[in-house]
Coordinates of C-alpha atoms and ligand atoms in Angstrom, one line a residue:
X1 CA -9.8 12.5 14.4
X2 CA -10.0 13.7 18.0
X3 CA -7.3 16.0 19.8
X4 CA -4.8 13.1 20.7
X5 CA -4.2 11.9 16.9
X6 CA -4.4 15.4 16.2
X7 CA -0.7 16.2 18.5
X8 CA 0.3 13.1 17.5
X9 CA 0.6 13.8 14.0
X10 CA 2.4 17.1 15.0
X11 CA 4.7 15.2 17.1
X12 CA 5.4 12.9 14.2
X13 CA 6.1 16.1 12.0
X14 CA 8.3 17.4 14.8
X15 CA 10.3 14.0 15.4
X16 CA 9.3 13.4 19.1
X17 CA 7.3 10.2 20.1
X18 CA 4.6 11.9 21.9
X19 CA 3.8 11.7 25.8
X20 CA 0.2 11.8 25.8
X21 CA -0.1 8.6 27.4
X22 CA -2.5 10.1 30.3
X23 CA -4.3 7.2 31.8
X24 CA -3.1 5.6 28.7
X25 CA -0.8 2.2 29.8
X26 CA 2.2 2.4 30.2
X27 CA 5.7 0.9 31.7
X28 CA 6.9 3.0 34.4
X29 CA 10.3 1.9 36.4
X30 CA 11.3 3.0 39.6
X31 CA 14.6 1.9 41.6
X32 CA 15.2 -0.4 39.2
X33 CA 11.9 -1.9 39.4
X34 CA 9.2 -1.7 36.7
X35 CA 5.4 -2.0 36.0
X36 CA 3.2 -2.1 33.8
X37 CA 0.2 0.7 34.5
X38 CA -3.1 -0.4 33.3
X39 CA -6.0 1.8 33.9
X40 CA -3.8 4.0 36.6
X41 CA -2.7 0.9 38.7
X42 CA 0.1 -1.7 38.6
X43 CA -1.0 -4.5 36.7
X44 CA 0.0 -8.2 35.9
X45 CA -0.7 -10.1 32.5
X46 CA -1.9 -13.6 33.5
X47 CA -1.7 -14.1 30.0
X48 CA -2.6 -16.6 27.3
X49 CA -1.4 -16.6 23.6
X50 CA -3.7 -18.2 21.2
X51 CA -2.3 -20.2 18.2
X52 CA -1.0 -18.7 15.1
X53 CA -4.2 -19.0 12.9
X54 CA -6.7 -18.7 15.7
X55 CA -7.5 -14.9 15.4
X56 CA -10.5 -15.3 13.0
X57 CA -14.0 -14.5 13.8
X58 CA -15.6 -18.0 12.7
X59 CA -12.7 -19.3 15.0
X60 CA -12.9 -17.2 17.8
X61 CA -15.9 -19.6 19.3
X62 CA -13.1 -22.4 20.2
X63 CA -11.0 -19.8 21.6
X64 CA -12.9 -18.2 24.2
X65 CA -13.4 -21.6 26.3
X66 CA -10.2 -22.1 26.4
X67 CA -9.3 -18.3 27.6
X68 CA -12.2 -19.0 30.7
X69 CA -11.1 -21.9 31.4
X70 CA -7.2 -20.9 32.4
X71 CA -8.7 -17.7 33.8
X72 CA -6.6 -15.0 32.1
X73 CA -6.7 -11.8 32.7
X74 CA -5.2 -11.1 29.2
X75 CA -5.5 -12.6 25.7
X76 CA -3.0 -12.7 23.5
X77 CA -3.3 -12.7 19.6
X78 CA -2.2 -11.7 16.2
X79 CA -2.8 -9.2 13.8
X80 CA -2.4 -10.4 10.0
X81 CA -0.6 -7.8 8.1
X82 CA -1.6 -9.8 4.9
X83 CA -5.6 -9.8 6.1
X84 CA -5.1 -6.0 7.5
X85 CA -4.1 -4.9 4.1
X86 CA -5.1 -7.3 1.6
X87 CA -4.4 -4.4 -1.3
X88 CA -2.0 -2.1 -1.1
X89 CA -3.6 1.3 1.0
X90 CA -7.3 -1.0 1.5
X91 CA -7.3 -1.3 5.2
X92 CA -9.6 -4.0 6.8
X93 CA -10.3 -3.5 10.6
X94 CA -12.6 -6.4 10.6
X95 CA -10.1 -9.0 12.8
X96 CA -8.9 -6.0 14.9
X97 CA -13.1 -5.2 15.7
X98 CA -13.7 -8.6 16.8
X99 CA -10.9 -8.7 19.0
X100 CA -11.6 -5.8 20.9
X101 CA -15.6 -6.1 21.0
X102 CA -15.1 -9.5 22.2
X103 CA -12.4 -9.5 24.6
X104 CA -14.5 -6.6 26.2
X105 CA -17.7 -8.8 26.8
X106 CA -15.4 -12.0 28.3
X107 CA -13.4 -9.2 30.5
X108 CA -10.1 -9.9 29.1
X109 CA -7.7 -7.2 28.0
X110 CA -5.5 -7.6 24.8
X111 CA -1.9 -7.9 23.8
X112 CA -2.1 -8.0 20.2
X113 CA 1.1 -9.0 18.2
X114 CA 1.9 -7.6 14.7
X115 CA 2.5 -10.0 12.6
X116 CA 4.2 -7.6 9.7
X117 CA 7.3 -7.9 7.8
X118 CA 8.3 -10.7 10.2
X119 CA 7.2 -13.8 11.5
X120 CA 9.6 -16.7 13.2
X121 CA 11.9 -15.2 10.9
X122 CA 10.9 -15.4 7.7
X123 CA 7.8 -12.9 5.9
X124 CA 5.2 -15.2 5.4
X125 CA 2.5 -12.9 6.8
X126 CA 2.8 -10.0 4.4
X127 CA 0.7 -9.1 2.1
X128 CA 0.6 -10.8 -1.6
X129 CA 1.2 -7.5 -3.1
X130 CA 4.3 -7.0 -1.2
X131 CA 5.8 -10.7 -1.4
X132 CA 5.3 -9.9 -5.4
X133 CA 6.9 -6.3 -5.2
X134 CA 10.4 -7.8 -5.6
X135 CA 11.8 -4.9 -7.5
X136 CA 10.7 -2.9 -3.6
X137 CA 10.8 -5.1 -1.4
X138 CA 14.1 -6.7 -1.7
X139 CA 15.0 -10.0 -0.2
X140 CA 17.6 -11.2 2.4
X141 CA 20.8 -13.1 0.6
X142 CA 22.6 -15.4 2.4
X143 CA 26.5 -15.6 1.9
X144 CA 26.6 -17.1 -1.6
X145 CA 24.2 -15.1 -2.5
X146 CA 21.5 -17.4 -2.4
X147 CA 17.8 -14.9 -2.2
X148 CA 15.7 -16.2 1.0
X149 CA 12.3 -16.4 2.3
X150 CA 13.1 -13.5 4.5
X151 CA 12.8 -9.7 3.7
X152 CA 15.5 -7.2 3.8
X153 CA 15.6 -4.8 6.3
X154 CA 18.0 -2.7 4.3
X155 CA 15.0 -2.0 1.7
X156 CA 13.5 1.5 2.5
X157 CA 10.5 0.8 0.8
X158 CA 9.7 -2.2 2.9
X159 CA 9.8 -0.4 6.2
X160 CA 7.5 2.4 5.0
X161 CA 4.9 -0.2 3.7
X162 CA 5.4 -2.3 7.4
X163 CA 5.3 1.3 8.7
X164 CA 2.1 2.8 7.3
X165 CA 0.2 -1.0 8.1
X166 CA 1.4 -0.5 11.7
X167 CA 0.3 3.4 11.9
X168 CA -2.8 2.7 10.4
X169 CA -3.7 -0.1 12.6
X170 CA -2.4 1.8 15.8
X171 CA -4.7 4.9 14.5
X172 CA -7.7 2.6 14.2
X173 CA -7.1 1.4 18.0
X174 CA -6.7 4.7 19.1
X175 CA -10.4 5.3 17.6
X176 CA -12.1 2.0 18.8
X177 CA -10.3 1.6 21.9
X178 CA -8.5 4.6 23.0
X179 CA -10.8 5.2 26.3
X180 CA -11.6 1.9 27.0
X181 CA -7.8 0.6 26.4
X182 CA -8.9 -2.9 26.1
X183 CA -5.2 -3.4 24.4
X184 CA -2.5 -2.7 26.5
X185 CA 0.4 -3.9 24.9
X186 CA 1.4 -4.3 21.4
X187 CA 4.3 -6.8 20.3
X188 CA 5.7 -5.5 17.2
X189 CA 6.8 -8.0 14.5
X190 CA 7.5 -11.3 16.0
X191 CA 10.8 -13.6 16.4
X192 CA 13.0 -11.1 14.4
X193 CA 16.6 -12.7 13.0
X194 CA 17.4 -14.6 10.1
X195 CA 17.4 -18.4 10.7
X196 CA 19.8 -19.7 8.1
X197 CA 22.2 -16.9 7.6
X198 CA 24.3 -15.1 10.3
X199 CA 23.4 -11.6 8.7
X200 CA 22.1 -10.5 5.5
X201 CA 25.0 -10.3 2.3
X202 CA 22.5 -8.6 0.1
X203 CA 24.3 -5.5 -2.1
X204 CA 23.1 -2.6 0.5
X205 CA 24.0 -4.8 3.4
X206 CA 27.2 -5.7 2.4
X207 CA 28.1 -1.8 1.7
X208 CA 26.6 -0.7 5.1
X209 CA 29.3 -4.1 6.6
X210 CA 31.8 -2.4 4.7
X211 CA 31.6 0.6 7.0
X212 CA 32.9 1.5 10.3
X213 CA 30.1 0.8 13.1
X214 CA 27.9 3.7 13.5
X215 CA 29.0 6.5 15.7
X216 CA 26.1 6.4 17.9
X217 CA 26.4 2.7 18.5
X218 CA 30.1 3.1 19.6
X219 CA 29.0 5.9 22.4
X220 CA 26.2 4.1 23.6
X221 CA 28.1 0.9 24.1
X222 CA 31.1 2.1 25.1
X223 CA 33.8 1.0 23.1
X224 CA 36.5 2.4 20.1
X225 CA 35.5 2.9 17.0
X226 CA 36.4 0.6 13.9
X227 CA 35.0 -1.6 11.6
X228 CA 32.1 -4.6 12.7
X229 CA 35.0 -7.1 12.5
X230 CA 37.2 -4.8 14.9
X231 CA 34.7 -3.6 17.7
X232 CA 32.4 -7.3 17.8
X233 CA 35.3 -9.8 16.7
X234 CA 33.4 -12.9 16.1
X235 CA 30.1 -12.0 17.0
X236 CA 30.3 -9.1 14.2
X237 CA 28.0 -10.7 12.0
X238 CA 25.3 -11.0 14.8
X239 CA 25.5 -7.2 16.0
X240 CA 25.5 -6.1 12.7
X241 CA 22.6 -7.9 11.8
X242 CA 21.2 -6.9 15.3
X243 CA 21.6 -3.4 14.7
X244 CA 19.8 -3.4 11.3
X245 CA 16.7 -5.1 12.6
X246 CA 16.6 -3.0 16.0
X247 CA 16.6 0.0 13.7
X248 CA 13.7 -1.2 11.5
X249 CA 12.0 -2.2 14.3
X250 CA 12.1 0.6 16.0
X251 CA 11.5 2.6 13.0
X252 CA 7.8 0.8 12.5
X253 CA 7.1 1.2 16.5
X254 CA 8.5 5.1 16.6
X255 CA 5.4 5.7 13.9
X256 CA 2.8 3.4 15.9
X257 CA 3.7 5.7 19.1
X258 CA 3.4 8.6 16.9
X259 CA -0.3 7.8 16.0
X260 CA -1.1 5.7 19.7
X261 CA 1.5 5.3 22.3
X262 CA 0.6 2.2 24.0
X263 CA 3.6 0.2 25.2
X264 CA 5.4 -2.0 22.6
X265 CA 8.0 -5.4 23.2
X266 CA 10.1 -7.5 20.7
X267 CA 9.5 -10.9 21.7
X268 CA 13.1 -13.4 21.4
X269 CA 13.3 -16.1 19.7
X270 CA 16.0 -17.3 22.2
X271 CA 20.0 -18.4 22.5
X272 CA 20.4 -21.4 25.0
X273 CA 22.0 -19.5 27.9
X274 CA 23.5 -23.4 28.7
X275 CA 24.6 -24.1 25.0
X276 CA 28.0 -22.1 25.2
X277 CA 27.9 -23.5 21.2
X278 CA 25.3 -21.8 20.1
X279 CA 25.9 -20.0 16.6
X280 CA 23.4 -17.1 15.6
X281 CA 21.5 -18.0 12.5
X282 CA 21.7 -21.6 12.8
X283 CA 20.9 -22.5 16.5
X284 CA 18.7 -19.2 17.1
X285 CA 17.8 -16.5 14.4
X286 CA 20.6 -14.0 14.1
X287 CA 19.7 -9.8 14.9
X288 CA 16.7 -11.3 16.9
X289 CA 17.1 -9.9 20.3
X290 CA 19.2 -12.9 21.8
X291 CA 20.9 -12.3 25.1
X292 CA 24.4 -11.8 23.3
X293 CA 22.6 -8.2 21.7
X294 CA 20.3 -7.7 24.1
X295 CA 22.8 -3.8 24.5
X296 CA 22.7 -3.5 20.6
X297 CA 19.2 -3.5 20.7
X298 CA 18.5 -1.2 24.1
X299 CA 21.0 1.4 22.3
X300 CA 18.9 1.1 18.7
X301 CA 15.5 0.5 19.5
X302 CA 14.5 3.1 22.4
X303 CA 10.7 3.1 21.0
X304 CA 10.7 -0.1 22.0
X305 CA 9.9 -0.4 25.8
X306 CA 11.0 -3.5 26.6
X307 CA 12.9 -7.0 25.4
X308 CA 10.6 -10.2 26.2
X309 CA 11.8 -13.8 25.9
X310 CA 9.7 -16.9 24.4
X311 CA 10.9 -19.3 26.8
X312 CA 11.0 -23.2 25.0
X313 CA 14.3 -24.2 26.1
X314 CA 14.2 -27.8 27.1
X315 CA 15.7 -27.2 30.8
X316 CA 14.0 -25.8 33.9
X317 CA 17.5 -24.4 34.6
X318 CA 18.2 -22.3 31.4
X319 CA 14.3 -21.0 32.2
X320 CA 15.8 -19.5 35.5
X321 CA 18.8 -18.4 33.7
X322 CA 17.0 -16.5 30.9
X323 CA 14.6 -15.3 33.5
X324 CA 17.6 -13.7 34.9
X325 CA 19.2 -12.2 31.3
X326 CA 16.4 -10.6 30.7
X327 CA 15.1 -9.3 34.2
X328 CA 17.3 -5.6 33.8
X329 CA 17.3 -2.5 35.6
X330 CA 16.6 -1.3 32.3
X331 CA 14.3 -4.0 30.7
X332 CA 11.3 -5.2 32.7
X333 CA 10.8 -8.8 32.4
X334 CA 8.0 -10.2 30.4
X335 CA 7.4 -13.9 29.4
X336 CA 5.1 -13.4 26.0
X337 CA 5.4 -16.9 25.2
X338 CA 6.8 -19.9 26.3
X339 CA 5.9 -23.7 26.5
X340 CA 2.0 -24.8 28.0
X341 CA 3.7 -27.9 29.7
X342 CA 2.0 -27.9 32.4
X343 CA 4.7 -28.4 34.8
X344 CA 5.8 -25.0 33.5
X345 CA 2.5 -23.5 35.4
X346 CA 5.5 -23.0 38.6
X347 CA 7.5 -20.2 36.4
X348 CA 4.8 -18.0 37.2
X349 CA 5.9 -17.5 40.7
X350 CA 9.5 -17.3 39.4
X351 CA 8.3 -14.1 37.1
X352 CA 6.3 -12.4 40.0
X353 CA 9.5 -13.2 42.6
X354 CA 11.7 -10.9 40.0
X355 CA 9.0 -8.3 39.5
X356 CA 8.0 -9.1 35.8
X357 CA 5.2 -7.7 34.6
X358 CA 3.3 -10.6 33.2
X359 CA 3.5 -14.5 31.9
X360 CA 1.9 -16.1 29.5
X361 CA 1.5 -19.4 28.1
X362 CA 1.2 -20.7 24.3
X363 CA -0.9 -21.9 22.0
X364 CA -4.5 -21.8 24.9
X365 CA -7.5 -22.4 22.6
X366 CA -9.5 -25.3 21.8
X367 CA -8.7 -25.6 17.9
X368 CA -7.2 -28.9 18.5
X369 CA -3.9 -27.6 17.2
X370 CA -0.5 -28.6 19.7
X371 CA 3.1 -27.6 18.9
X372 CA 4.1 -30.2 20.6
X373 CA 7.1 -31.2 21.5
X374 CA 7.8 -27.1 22.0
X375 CA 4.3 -27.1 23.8
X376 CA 2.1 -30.2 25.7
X377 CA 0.8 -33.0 23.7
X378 CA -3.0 -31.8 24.1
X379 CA -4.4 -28.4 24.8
X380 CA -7.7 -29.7 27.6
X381 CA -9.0 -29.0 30.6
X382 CA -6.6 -31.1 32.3
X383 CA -3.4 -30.1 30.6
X384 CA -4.3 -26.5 31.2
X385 CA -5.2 -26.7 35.1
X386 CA -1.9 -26.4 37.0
X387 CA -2.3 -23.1 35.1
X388 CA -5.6 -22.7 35.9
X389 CA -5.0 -23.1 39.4
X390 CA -2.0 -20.5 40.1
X391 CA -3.9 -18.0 37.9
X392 CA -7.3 -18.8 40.4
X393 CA -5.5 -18.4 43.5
X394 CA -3.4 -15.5 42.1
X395 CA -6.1 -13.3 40.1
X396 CA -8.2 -11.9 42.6
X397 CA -5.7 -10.2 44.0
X398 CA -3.3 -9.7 41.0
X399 CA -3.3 -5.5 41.2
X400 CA -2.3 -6.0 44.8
X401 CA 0.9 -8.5 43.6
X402 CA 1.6 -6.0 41.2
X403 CA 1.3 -3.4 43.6
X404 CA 3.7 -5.3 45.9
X405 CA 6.0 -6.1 43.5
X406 CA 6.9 -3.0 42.0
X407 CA 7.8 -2.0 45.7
X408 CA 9.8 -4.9 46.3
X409 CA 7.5 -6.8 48.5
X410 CA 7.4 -10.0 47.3
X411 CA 9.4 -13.2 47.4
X412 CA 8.5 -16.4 45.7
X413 CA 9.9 -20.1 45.9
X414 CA 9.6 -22.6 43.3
X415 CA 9.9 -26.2 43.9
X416 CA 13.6 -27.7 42.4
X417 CA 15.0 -30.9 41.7
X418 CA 16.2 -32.7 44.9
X419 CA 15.6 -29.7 46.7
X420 CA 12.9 -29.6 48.7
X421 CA 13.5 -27.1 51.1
X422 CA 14.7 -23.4 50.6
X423 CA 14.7 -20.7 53.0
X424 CA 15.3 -17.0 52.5
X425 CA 14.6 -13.7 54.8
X426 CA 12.1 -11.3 55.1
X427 CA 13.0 -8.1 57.5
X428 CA 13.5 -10.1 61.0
X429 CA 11.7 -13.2 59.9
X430 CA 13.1 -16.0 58.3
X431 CA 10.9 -18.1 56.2
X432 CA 11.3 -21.8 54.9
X433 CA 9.7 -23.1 51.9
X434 CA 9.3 -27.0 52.2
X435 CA 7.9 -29.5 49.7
X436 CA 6.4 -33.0 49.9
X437 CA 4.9 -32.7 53.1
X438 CA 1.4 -33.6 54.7
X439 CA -0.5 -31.4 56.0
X440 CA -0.2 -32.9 59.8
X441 CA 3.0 -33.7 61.5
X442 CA 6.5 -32.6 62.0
X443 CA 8.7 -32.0 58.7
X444 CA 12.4 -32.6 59.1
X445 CA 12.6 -34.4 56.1
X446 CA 10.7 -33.3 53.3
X447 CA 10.2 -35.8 50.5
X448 CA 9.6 -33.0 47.7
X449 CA 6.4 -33.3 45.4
X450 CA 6.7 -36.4 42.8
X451 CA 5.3 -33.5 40.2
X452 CA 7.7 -30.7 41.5
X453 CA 4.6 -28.5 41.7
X454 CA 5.1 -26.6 44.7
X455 CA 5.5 -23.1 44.9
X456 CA 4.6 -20.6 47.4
X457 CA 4.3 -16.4 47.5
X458 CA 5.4 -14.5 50.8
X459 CA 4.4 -10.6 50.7
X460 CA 5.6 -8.4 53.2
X461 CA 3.3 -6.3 54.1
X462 CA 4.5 -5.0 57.2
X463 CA 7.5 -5.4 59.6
X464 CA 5.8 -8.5 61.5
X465 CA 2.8 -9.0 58.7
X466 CA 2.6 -11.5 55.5
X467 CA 0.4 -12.5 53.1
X468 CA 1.0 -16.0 51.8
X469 CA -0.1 -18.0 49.5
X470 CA 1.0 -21.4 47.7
X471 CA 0.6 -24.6 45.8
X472 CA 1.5 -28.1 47.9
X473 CA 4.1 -26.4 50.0
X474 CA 4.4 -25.6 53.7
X475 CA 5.7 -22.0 54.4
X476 CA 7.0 -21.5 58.0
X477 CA 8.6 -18.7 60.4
X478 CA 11.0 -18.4 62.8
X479 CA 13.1 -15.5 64.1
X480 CA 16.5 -15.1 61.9
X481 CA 18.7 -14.3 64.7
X482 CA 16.4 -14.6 68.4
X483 CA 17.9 -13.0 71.2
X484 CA 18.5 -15.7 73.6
X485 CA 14.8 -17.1 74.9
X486 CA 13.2 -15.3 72.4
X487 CA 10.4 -17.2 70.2
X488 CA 8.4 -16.3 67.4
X489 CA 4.5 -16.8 67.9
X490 CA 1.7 -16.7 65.5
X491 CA -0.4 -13.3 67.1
X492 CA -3.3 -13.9 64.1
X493 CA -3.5 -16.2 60.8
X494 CA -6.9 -15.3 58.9
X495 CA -7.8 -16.9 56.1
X496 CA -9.8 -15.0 53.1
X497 CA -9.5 -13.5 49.9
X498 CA -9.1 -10.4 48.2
X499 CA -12.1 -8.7 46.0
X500 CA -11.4 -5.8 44.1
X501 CA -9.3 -4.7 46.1
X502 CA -10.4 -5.2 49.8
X503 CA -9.6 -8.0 51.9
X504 CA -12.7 -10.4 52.8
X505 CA -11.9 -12.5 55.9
X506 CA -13.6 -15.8 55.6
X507 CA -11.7 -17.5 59.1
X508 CA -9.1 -17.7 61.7
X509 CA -6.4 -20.4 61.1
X510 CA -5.5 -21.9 64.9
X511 CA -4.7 -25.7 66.2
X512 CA -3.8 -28.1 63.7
X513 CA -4.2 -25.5 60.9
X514 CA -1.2 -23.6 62.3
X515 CA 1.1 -26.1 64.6
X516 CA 2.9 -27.8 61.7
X517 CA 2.9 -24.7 59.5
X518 CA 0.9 -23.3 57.0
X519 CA 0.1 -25.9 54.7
X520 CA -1.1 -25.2 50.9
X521 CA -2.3 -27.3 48.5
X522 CA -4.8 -27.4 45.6
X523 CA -7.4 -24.9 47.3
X524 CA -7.0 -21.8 46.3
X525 CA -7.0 -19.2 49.8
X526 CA -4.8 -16.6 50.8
X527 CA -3.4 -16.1 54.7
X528 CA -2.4 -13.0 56.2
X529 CA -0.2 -14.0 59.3
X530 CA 0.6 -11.3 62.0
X531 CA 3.6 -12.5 63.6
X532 CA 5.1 -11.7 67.4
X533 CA 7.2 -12.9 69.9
X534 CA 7.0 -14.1 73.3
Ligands
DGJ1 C1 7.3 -18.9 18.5 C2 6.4 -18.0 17.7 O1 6.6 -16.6 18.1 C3 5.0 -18.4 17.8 O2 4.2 -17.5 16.9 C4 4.8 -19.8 17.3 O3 5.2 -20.0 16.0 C5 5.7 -20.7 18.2 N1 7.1 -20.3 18.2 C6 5.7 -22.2 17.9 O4 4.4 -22.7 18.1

């Protein structure tokens, strides 16, 4: 045991979650803005999620090709509570080992998800002991009573068992890994909420229902005390239910802090910002951290650092809008899952243009599983090279974005429907984003991209200097307001590309490279673009 387990156990005995986190990483925010600190610096999760039952060791093999072959910077995977602790206090690391040893020699970091009392829901990834431990480990009722496939959260016994799992696994990172910090996140359970109920009507439940809402709920919301019915009206059941997973969540993360602080999210399973129908529990799990609860959650879960979204909703528009719900002074934005369509790849620029901290597809190994129609209809070479490509052009330089970002730097354009031109301002400059365009020639009218692919990343590094990157797009300036006769003029355009952290000039862009814009398209480069006027 070395010195930081050591105050961490007094801190757990005291009732603080430690800050020992010294080059540890962490989420830090800053007007607003947050970041996620990875050995010091600012860092970005180009991330890929591997498939439910991928995280095996004779597995692993079809796994890693697939990791290389987007180009992530992060992996991310489960961990089984039912293989961690096959009998009850009979730990095995094994998994957990083969993780972090191998994601070391292929230069990836780790996200690793607990997989505890719950999964999509339900509890199918505890441990046989504890799915036989009725008597303990009591079970969600629905309203008639009905016992579900889904453990109670009102069952003390089942949140120390999830708890002790989780602190034993954090303790056993903090020995294997806690200098080399190969993990930088953990998610802890995953897709909380009942699916089939809108709350739990179990005996302890319905007595805890019975009673006003908790005091400290009230204050941190803001509102008058009375019963759930009174303070949520019709969305009682949901906050109630809300409340009572935020506090068992937050319960198993407080004790994994305790042990090994690294930063932990809940990942959503999510409510259809564009379905104003939506009920909880039958459209989207009820007490997961939906939108509607995201404020229950923030006020009963403060071990938790931060609310993340698994974005499958069927509409590039409700995307962007749950991009937006979850992007909070208070909650930086995360994407730990969403849908490996490729003509998702674009969201990535979306994320970096509202200073998230990281993306990351589903389901990226070579198992020859798909979740389609949530995911792509094949996981290949080809399906997964739009991503390929923006995490190529991107991941050199992804401390710098991240760097940029958390100052406020950067602005991003994605490609829309019918709109294939968007402008916005940087400073004095205003810059226009067009789409469908060749490389040569004038562009009033761009057509757009048939694949609506285009995206494009302006960073301001300076009053009058930019770095820009893209995918099929032109990017071009012009003075937002010009005194009269005044005109903008490129002073320098080099090409080149960042490597660890210093720019490498390869060429100056001049003549047809520059008069009809800077053009980007499936080349990854980087331009830095001095701009003056004459
Ligand atoms: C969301 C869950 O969090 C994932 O583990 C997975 O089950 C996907 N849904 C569907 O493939």
């Amino acid at each position: 045991m070395n010195l930081r387990t050591l105050l961490a156990l007094a801190a757990v005995f005291s009732g603080t979650v430690p800050s020992l986190s010294g080059d540890l990483p962490r989420i830090v925010h800053e007007n607003g803005r947050h970041a996620l600190i990875v050995d010091g610096r600012p860092f970005f999760i180009l991330g890929a999620q591997i498939n439910n039952s991928s995280a095996w060791p004779d597995i692993m093999p079809k796994v890693w090709p697939a990791i290389a072959e987007i180009r992530a910077n992060t992996m991310e995977a489960p961990i089984y509570w039912e293989q961690l602790e096959p009998q009850q206090g009979m730990f095995d690391f094994s998994l957990v080992d083969t993780l972090v040893f191998q994601a070391r020699r292929h230069n990836v970091r780790l996200v690793l998800l607990w997989f505890g009392a719950w999964k999509n829901g339900s509890m199918r990834y505890v441990p046989e002991w504890v799915k036989k431990d009725t008597a303990q480990c009591g079970r969600v009722e629905d309203a008639s009573h009905q016992r579900m496939d889904i453990l109670s959260v009102y069952c003390p016994a089942t949140l120390a068992l999830d708890q002790k799992a989780f602190a034993a696994l954090m303790g056993h990172l903090e020995e294997v890994d806690g200098t080399l910090c190969t993990v930088i996140m953990v998610q802890v359970e995953n897709e909380t909420g009942t699916w089939g109920t809108p709350r739990d009507y179990s005996p302890e439940a319905e007595r805890q229902f019975a009673e006003p809402v908790p005091r400290e709920l009230i204050s941190a919301l803001g509102k008058r005390e009375g019963s759930w019915k009174e303070v949520f009206g019709n969305q009682a059941e949901e906050a109630f239910a809300a409340y009572g997973m935020a506090r068992y969540v937050n319960a198993v993360a407080f004790t994994g802090k305790a042990v090994y602080p690294l930063p932990m999210y809940v990942n959503a399973a999510l409510r259809n910002p564009e379905d104003s129908g939506a009920r909880a529990g039958a459209n989207y799990p009820s007490g997961g951290p939906a939108y509607s609860v995201i404020d229950v959650w923030k006020a009963a879960a403060p071990a938790i650092d931060l609310l993340a979204p698994d974005i499958y909703l069927p509409s590039r528009t409700a995307y962007a809008a749950t991009l937006a719900l979850y992007n909070r002074a208070d909650n930086a934005l995360f994407v730990p899952e969403m849908s490996n369509d490729p003509s998702n790849a674009r969201f990535l620029f979306s994320v970096i243009g509202r200073g998230g901290i990281g993306f990351s597809p589903f389901g990226i190994d070579y198992t020859g599983y798909v979740n389609a129609p949530l995911g792509w209809n094949e996981v290949s070479p080809v399906a997964l090279k739009p991503f390929a490509e923006e995490y190529a052009l991107l991941g050199p330089m992804i401390r710098e974005i991240a760097e940029w970002s958390f100052k406020g730097m950067v602005t991003t354009a994605i490609e829309e429907q019918h709109v294939p031109l968007q402008r916005f301002d940087c400073g004095r400059w205003h810059v226009t984003v067009s789409y469908g365009l060749p490389e040569f020639g004038f562009g009033d009218n761009p057509p757009g991209n048939p694949s609506l692919d285009g995206c494009a990343l302006v960073a301001q590094l300076g009053p009058d200097e930019f770095l820009v990157a893209g995918i099929d797009a032109r990017v071009q300036f012009a003075l937002s307001s010009s005194a009269k006769g005044e005109h903008m003029e490129y002073r320098r355009v080099e090409e080149g590309v960042y490597e660890a952290g210093t720019w490498r000039f390869r060429r100056l862009w001049n003549g047809d490279q520059t008069d009809w814009g800077l053009n980007f398209k499936h080349v990854p480069f980087v331009l830095k673009v001095k701009l003056g006027t004459y």
